[in-house]
Amino acid sequence: MNGTGGQGQDRVKPPEKRTILGMGNRLVLWFVLFALLPLGLTVLAGHMLLKVQTEDQTERLMRSLAASMKHDVEHYFEDMSMAFQALSGRRITRAMMDSVDSERAGERSSSHEIYGTPEDIRDEFEITVLPQHLKPESYRDLFMIDTRGVVTYSKNGGLAKGSDLFGKTYYDTLFSGALKTAMNTDRVVFSDYEYAPQGGENVPVAHMVKNLSGVNGETIGLLAVRFDVEGLNRVVGVHADLGQTFDLYLCGIDGRLRTDKGKRTVKKALTPWDLAVGKTREVWGKEDLHSGLNRQATEDGTTMFWVSSPLTVLGVPFMIVAEMEGKDVYAMKDKVWAALFFLAAILAVVMAGLAVALAGKITQPVSALGDWA
């Protein structure tokens, strides 16, 4: 009996059903964790990498379009400058200056011998010569100014004849400063966009100025061409866009726009660019401002991404700025992320199912042992 009793005491006690179920649940949990942890880390790393790649690609595309616009803007002003300089060198232009300047009445006889009466000279200049150099849609007005700064001719009436551009009304304007500079140089002088004090034109205008030389090389007057922002607006309008909120602008280092129409928006020229508020000329001049994809929030809380590219037009510094809202920057990334997340969810379900099945296989012998007991 002791032997029998001893054998009964030494017999292995089978695991309880509750213990078996607990073991199975823990195995399932561990298998699911080991299966999903790498997947979750992979998805997280993929999301971060996708975000970085999206921003890098956006910066490259924005910079490419900004560089393209910079090239076109430089060519726009270069072509205008070359055409204007060629016009100033024409003999008929000097004859026109002689015919409209009362102070040069003594010089008219030689011009009359070649071109005829002042009316003939004017017709030859306006109808034949001027369109050869400047297309009518490329400029707003053309002026001739004597050496005293007095307007002697305005093709489209933008300035009254006799207006004193060196006088009090115009003294502090960029235009007047360009006229004074041009008196002492043979190069074309550019004056940046500004509102003209007179003339009834409530639009920003810029000017190119070139002195006119007489037969002996002396300065006999000044030729000036006035143009508005429409030409630049056309330059901006030919470029591709990256989204509904993408825009390109020409901007001064004073933080004010020099174009009034982007690809998607209309903003009045010479008003501050939204993202330039609070920036000084010194800040714009920093080299690090022109590298990298800049992120900035507007007053209404919208996240904007922008890049800039500096350029110089006839000695005047500008910047090309490209901007786009964050929602458009990440639009493609969000689509890819949604597809990636959906795929990850499917894989998670499959892997969880495999973990449950594998845990069941492992706990099946132990469960059978409990059933046998």
Coordinates of C-alpha atoms in Angstrom, one line a residue:
M1 CA 0.0 0.0 0.0
N2 CA 2.9 2.3 0.8
G3 CA 4.3 1.6 -2.6
T4 CA 1.0 2.2 -4.2
G5 CA 0.5 5.4 -2.2
G6 CA 4.0 6.5 -3.1
Q7 CA 3.4 6.0 -6.8
G8 CA 0.2 8.0 -6.4
Q9 CA 2.1 10.8 -4.7
D10 CA 4.8 10.8 -7.4
R11 CA 2.4 11.0 -10.3
V12 CA 2.8 14.3 -12.3
K13 CA -0.2 16.6 -11.8
P14 CA -1.6 17.7 -15.2
P15 CA -1.9 21.5 -15.9
E16 CA -5.2 23.0 -15.2
K17 CA -7.3 24.2 -18.0
R18 CA -7.1 27.8 -16.8
T19 CA -3.3 27.7 -16.9
I20 CA -3.2 26.2 -20.4
L21 CA -5.5 29.0 -21.7
G22 CA -3.4 31.7 -20.0
M23 CA -0.2 30.3 -21.6
G24 CA -1.9 30.3 -25.0
N25 CA -3.0 33.9 -24.6
R26 CA 0.5 35.0 -23.5
L27 CA 2.0 33.2 -26.5
V28 CA -0.5 34.9 -28.8
L29 CA 0.3 38.3 -27.3
W30 CA 4.1 37.8 -27.6
F31 CA 3.9 36.5 -31.2
V32 CA 1.6 39.5 -32.2
L33 CA 4.0 41.9 -30.6
F34 CA 7.1 40.4 -32.3
A35 CA 5.3 40.3 -35.6
L36 CA 3.8 43.9 -35.4
L37 CA 6.8 45.7 -33.8
P38 CA 9.1 45.5 -36.9
L39 CA 6.1 46.4 -39.1
G40 CA 5.2 49.4 -37.0
L41 CA 8.8 50.6 -37.0
T42 CA 9.1 50.2 -40.7
V43 CA 5.9 52.1 -41.3
L44 CA 7.1 54.9 -39.0
A45 CA 10.5 55.1 -40.7
G46 CA 8.8 55.1 -44.1
H47 CA 6.5 58.0 -43.1
M48 CA 9.5 60.1 -41.9
L49 CA 11.5 59.2 -45.0
L50 CA 8.6 60.0 -47.3
K51 CA 8.1 63.4 -45.6
V52 CA 11.8 64.3 -46.1
Q53 CA 11.8 63.1 -49.7
T54 CA 8.6 65.1 -50.3
E55 CA 10.2 68.3 -49.0
D56 CA 13.4 67.7 -50.9
Q57 CA 11.5 67.1 -54.1
T58 CA 9.3 70.1 -53.6
E59 CA 12.3 72.3 -53.0
R60 CA 14.0 71.1 -56.2
L61 CA 10.9 71.7 -58.2
M62 CA 10.2 75.2 -56.7
R63 CA 13.8 76.2 -57.2
S64 CA 13.7 74.9 -60.8
L65 CA 10.7 77.1 -61.6
A66 CA 12.2 80.0 -59.7
A67 CA 15.4 79.7 -61.7
S68 CA 13.4 79.5 -64.9
M69 CA 11.5 82.7 -64.0
K70 CA 14.7 84.4 -63.0
H71 CA 16.2 83.6 -66.4
D72 CA 13.1 85.0 -68.2
V73 CA 13.0 88.2 -66.0
E74 CA 16.7 88.8 -66.7
H75 CA 16.1 88.4 -70.4
Y76 CA 13.0 90.6 -70.3
F77 CA 15.0 93.5 -68.9
E78 CA 18.0 92.7 -71.0
D79 CA 16.0 92.8 -74.2
M80 CA 14.3 96.0 -73.2
S81 CA 17.6 97.6 -72.3
M82 CA 19.3 96.6 -75.6
A83 CA 16.3 97.8 -77.7
F84 CA 16.2 101.0 -75.7
Q85 CA 19.9 101.7 -76.1
A86 CA 19.7 101.0 -79.9
L87 CA 16.8 103.4 -80.1
S88 CA 18.8 106.1 -78.3
G89 CA 21.6 105.8 -80.8
R90 CA 19.5 106.4 -83.9
R91 CA 20.1 109.6 -85.7
I92 CA 16.3 110.2 -86.1
T93 CA 16.0 110.1 -82.2
R94 CA 18.5 112.9 -82.0
A95 CA 16.6 114.8 -84.7
M96 CA 13.4 114.3 -82.7
M97 CA 15.1 115.7 -79.7
D98 CA 16.1 118.8 -81.7
S99 CA 12.6 119.2 -83.0
V100 CA 10.9 119.2 -79.6
D101 CA 13.4 121.2 -77.6
S102 CA 12.9 124.9 -78.0
E103 CA 16.4 125.5 -76.6
R104 CA 17.9 123.6 -79.6
A105 CA 16.1 125.5 -82.3
G106 CA 19.4 126.3 -83.9
E107 CA 20.1 122.6 -84.4
R108 CA 17.0 122.0 -86.4
S109 CA 18.3 123.1 -89.8
S110 CA 20.5 120.1 -90.2
S111 CA 17.7 117.7 -89.2
H112 CA 15.3 119.4 -91.6
E113 CA 17.7 118.9 -94.5
I114 CA 17.6 115.2 -93.8
Y115 CA 14.1 114.4 -92.5
G116 CA 12.0 117.5 -93.4
T117 CA 9.7 119.4 -91.2
P118 CA 9.2 118.7 -87.4
E119 CA 6.0 116.9 -88.4
D120 CA 7.8 114.7 -90.8
I121 CA 10.5 113.9 -88.2
R122 CA 7.8 113.0 -85.6
D123 CA 6.0 110.8 -88.1
E124 CA 9.2 109.0 -89.1
F125 CA 10.2 108.5 -85.4
E126 CA 6.8 107.4 -84.1
I127 CA 5.4 105.4 -87.0
T128 CA 8.6 103.9 -88.6
V129 CA 11.5 103.8 -86.1
L130 CA 10.0 103.4 -82.6
P131 CA 8.0 100.2 -83.4
Q132 CA 11.2 98.7 -84.8
H133 CA 12.8 98.8 -81.3
L134 CA 9.9 98.8 -78.8
K135 CA 6.6 97.0 -79.3
P136 CA 3.6 99.2 -78.3
E137 CA 2.5 96.6 -75.6
S138 CA 6.0 96.5 -74.1
Y139 CA 6.0 100.0 -72.6
R140 CA 3.6 102.6 -71.2
D141 CA 5.2 105.8 -72.4
L142 CA 8.3 107.4 -73.9
F143 CA 9.7 110.7 -72.8
M144 CA 12.3 113.2 -74.0
I145 CA 13.8 115.5 -71.3
D146 CA 16.2 118.4 -71.8
T147 CA 19.3 118.9 -69.8
R148 CA 17.4 121.0 -67.2
G149 CA 15.1 118.0 -66.4
V150 CA 12.1 119.5 -68.3
V151 CA 9.8 117.3 -70.3
T152 CA 9.8 118.2 -74.0
Y153 CA 8.0 115.2 -75.4
S154 CA 5.6 112.5 -74.0
K155 CA 4.4 110.0 -76.6
N156 CA 1.3 108.9 -74.7
G157 CA 0.7 111.9 -72.5
G158 CA 1.9 110.3 -69.3
L159 CA 3.7 113.5 -68.4
A160 CA 2.7 117.0 -69.3
K161 CA 5.1 118.9 -71.5
G162 CA 7.0 121.4 -69.4
S163 CA 7.0 119.2 -66.2
D164 CA 10.1 119.8 -64.2
L165 CA 11.5 116.4 -63.1
F166 CA 14.3 118.0 -61.1
G167 CA 11.9 120.2 -59.3
K168 CA 10.1 119.8 -55.9
T169 CA 7.4 117.5 -57.1
Y170 CA 9.7 114.8 -58.5
Y171 CA 12.9 115.6 -56.5
D172 CA 12.7 112.6 -54.2
T173 CA 11.5 110.1 -56.8
L174 CA 13.6 107.2 -58.1
F175 CA 12.9 108.4 -61.6
S176 CA 14.4 111.8 -60.9
G177 CA 17.5 110.2 -59.4
A178 CA 17.9 108.0 -62.4
L179 CA 17.7 111.0 -64.7
K180 CA 20.5 112.8 -62.8
T181 CA 22.6 109.7 -62.9
A182 CA 22.1 109.2 -66.6
M183 CA 23.3 112.7 -67.3
N184 CA 26.8 111.6 -66.4
T185 CA 27.0 108.1 -67.9
D186 CA 26.6 106.4 -71.2
R187 CA 24.9 103.3 -69.8
V188 CA 21.2 102.7 -69.5
V189 CA 20.0 103.6 -66.0
F190 CA 17.1 101.7 -64.4
S191 CA 14.8 103.2 -61.7
D192 CA 12.8 100.7 -59.7
Y193 CA 9.0 100.6 -59.6
E194 CA 7.2 103.4 -57.8
Y195 CA 4.0 105.4 -58.0
A196 CA 4.4 108.5 -60.1
P197 CA 3.6 111.7 -58.3
Q198 CA 1.7 113.1 -61.3
G199 CA 0.3 111.9 -64.5
G200 CA -3.0 110.4 -63.3
E201 CA -1.6 106.9 -63.4
N202 CA -2.3 105.1 -60.2
V203 CA -0.1 102.1 -61.1
P204 CA 3.5 101.3 -60.2
V205 CA 5.9 102.3 -63.0
A206 CA 9.6 101.8 -63.6
H207 CA 11.9 103.6 -66.0
M208 CA 14.9 103.2 -68.2
V209 CA 16.9 106.3 -68.9
K210 CA 19.7 107.0 -71.5
N211 CA 21.4 110.2 -72.3
L212 CA 21.3 111.5 -75.9
S213 CA 24.6 112.7 -77.4
G214 CA 25.0 115.4 -80.0
V215 CA 27.3 115.3 -83.0
N216 CA 30.2 116.4 -80.8
G217 CA 29.5 113.9 -78.1
E218 CA 27.9 116.4 -75.7
T219 CA 24.7 115.5 -73.8
I220 CA 21.8 117.2 -75.5
G221 CA 19.0 115.6 -73.4
L222 CA 17.6 112.4 -72.0
L223 CA 15.4 109.6 -73.4
A224 CA 13.3 107.7 -70.9
V225 CA 10.9 104.8 -71.3
R226 CA 8.2 104.0 -68.8
F227 CA 6.7 100.6 -68.3
D228 CA 4.4 99.0 -65.7
V229 CA 4.1 95.5 -64.2
E230 CA 2.1 93.9 -67.0
G231 CA 5.1 92.8 -68.9
L232 CA 6.4 91.0 -65.8
N233 CA 3.0 89.5 -65.2
R234 CA 3.2 87.9 -68.6
V235 CA 6.6 86.5 -67.8
V236 CA 5.3 85.0 -64.6
G237 CA 2.2 83.6 -66.3
V238 CA 4.1 81.2 -68.7
H239 CA 5.6 79.1 -65.9
A240 CA 4.2 75.7 -64.8
D241 CA 2.6 75.3 -61.4
L242 CA 2.8 72.7 -58.7
G243 CA -0.6 73.0 -57.2
Q244 CA -3.5 75.3 -56.5
T245 CA -1.6 77.4 -54.0
F246 CA 1.7 77.6 -55.9
D247 CA 2.8 81.1 -56.9
L248 CA 5.8 83.0 -58.3
Y249 CA 6.6 86.6 -57.7
L250 CA 9.2 89.2 -58.4
C251 CA 10.0 90.8 -55.0
G252 CA 12.3 93.7 -54.0
I253 CA 14.7 93.4 -51.1
D254 CA 12.4 95.8 -49.4
G255 CA 10.0 92.9 -49.1
R256 CA 7.5 94.5 -51.5
L257 CA 6.1 92.8 -54.6
R258 CA 7.0 94.0 -58.1
T259 CA 4.3 91.9 -59.8
D260 CA 0.7 92.1 -59.0
K261 CA -0.5 88.7 -60.3
G262 CA 0.8 85.3 -59.4
K263 CA -0.3 82.1 -60.9
R264 CA -3.3 81.9 -58.6
T265 CA -3.6 85.2 -56.8
V266 CA -3.8 88.9 -57.4
K267 CA -1.9 91.1 -55.1
K268 CA -1.3 94.8 -55.6
A269 CA 2.2 95.6 -56.7
L270 CA 4.4 97.5 -54.2
T271 CA 2.4 96.0 -51.3
P272 CA 4.4 93.8 -48.8
W273 CA 4.7 90.2 -49.7
D274 CA 2.8 88.3 -47.0
L275 CA 5.9 86.2 -45.9
A276 CA 8.2 89.3 -45.9
V277 CA 6.4 91.1 -43.1
G278 CA 8.9 92.0 -40.4
K279 CA 12.0 91.3 -42.5
T280 CA 14.5 94.1 -43.1
R281 CA 16.8 94.7 -46.0
E282 CA 19.6 93.3 -43.9
V283 CA 17.7 90.1 -43.3
W284 CA 16.9 89.7 -47.0
G285 CA 20.6 90.2 -47.8
K286 CA 21.7 87.2 -45.7
E287 CA 23.0 84.4 -47.9
D288 CA 21.5 81.6 -45.8
L289 CA 18.0 83.0 -46.6
H290 CA 18.4 81.8 -50.2
S291 CA 19.1 78.2 -49.3
G292 CA 16.8 75.4 -48.1
L293 CA 13.1 75.1 -48.1
N294 CA 11.7 77.8 -45.8
R295 CA 8.6 77.1 -43.6
Q296 CA 6.6 79.9 -42.2
A297 CA 3.1 80.5 -40.8
T298 CA 1.0 83.4 -42.1
E299 CA -1.2 85.6 -39.9
D300 CA -4.2 83.3 -40.4
G301 CA -2.2 80.2 -39.3
T302 CA -1.6 78.8 -42.8
T303 CA 1.7 77.0 -43.2
M304 CA 3.6 78.2 -46.2
F305 CA 6.7 76.8 -47.8
W306 CA 8.9 79.1 -49.9
V307 CA 12.2 79.5 -51.6
S308 CA 13.9 82.6 -53.0
S309 CA 16.5 83.3 -55.7
P310 CA 18.3 86.7 -55.9
L311 CA 19.0 88.5 -59.1
T312 CA 20.2 92.0 -60.2
V313 CA 18.6 94.1 -62.9
L314 CA 20.8 96.9 -64.2
G315 CA 22.3 97.3 -60.8
V316 CA 19.0 97.0 -58.8
P317 CA 18.7 93.9 -56.6
F318 CA 15.5 91.8 -56.7
M319 CA 14.4 88.3 -55.7
I320 CA 12.3 85.6 -57.3
V321 CA 10.2 84.0 -54.6
A322 CA 8.2 80.8 -55.0
E323 CA 5.6 79.8 -52.4
M324 CA 3.1 77.0 -51.8
E325 CA 0.8 76.0 -49.0
G326 CA 1.7 73.0 -46.9
K327 CA -1.4 71.2 -47.9
D328 CA -0.2 71.1 -51.5
V329 CA 3.3 70.2 -50.5
Y330 CA 2.1 67.1 -48.7
A331 CA -0.8 66.2 -50.9
M332 CA 1.1 63.5 -52.8
K333 CA 2.8 62.3 -49.6
D334 CA -0.5 62.0 -47.8
K335 CA -1.9 59.8 -50.7
V336 CA 1.2 57.6 -50.6
W337 CA 1.0 57.4 -46.8
A338 CA -2.7 56.4 -46.9
A339 CA -1.9 53.6 -49.3
L340 CA 1.1 52.5 -47.2
F341 CA -1.0 52.6 -44.0
F342 CA -3.8 50.5 -45.7
L343 CA -1.2 47.9 -46.8
A344 CA 0.3 47.9 -43.3
A345 CA -3.1 47.3 -41.8
I346 CA -3.7 44.3 -44.1
L347 CA -0.3 42.9 -43.2
A348 CA -1.0 43.4 -39.5
V349 CA -4.2 41.4 -39.7
V350 CA -2.5 38.6 -41.6
M351 CA 0.5 38.5 -39.2
A352 CA -1.8 38.6 -36.2
G353 CA -3.7 35.6 -37.6
L354 CA -0.5 33.7 -38.2
A355 CA 0.6 34.5 -34.7
V356 CA -2.6 33.1 -33.3
A357 CA -2.3 30.0 -35.4
L358 CA 1.3 29.5 -34.4
A359 CA 0.5 30.0 -30.7
G360 CA -2.3 27.4 -31.0
K361 CA 0.1 24.9 -32.6
I362 CA 2.5 25.3 -29.7
T363 CA 0.0 25.1 -26.9
Q364 CA -2.0 22.2 -28.6
P365 CA 0.2 19.4 -27.0
V366 CA -0.1 20.9 -23.5
S367 CA -3.8 21.3 -24.0
A368 CA -4.1 17.7 -25.1
L369 CA -2.2 16.6 -22.1
G370 CA -4.7 18.4 -19.9
D371 CA -7.5 16.7 -21.7
W372 CA -5.9 13.3 -21.4
A373 CA -5.5 13.7 -17.6

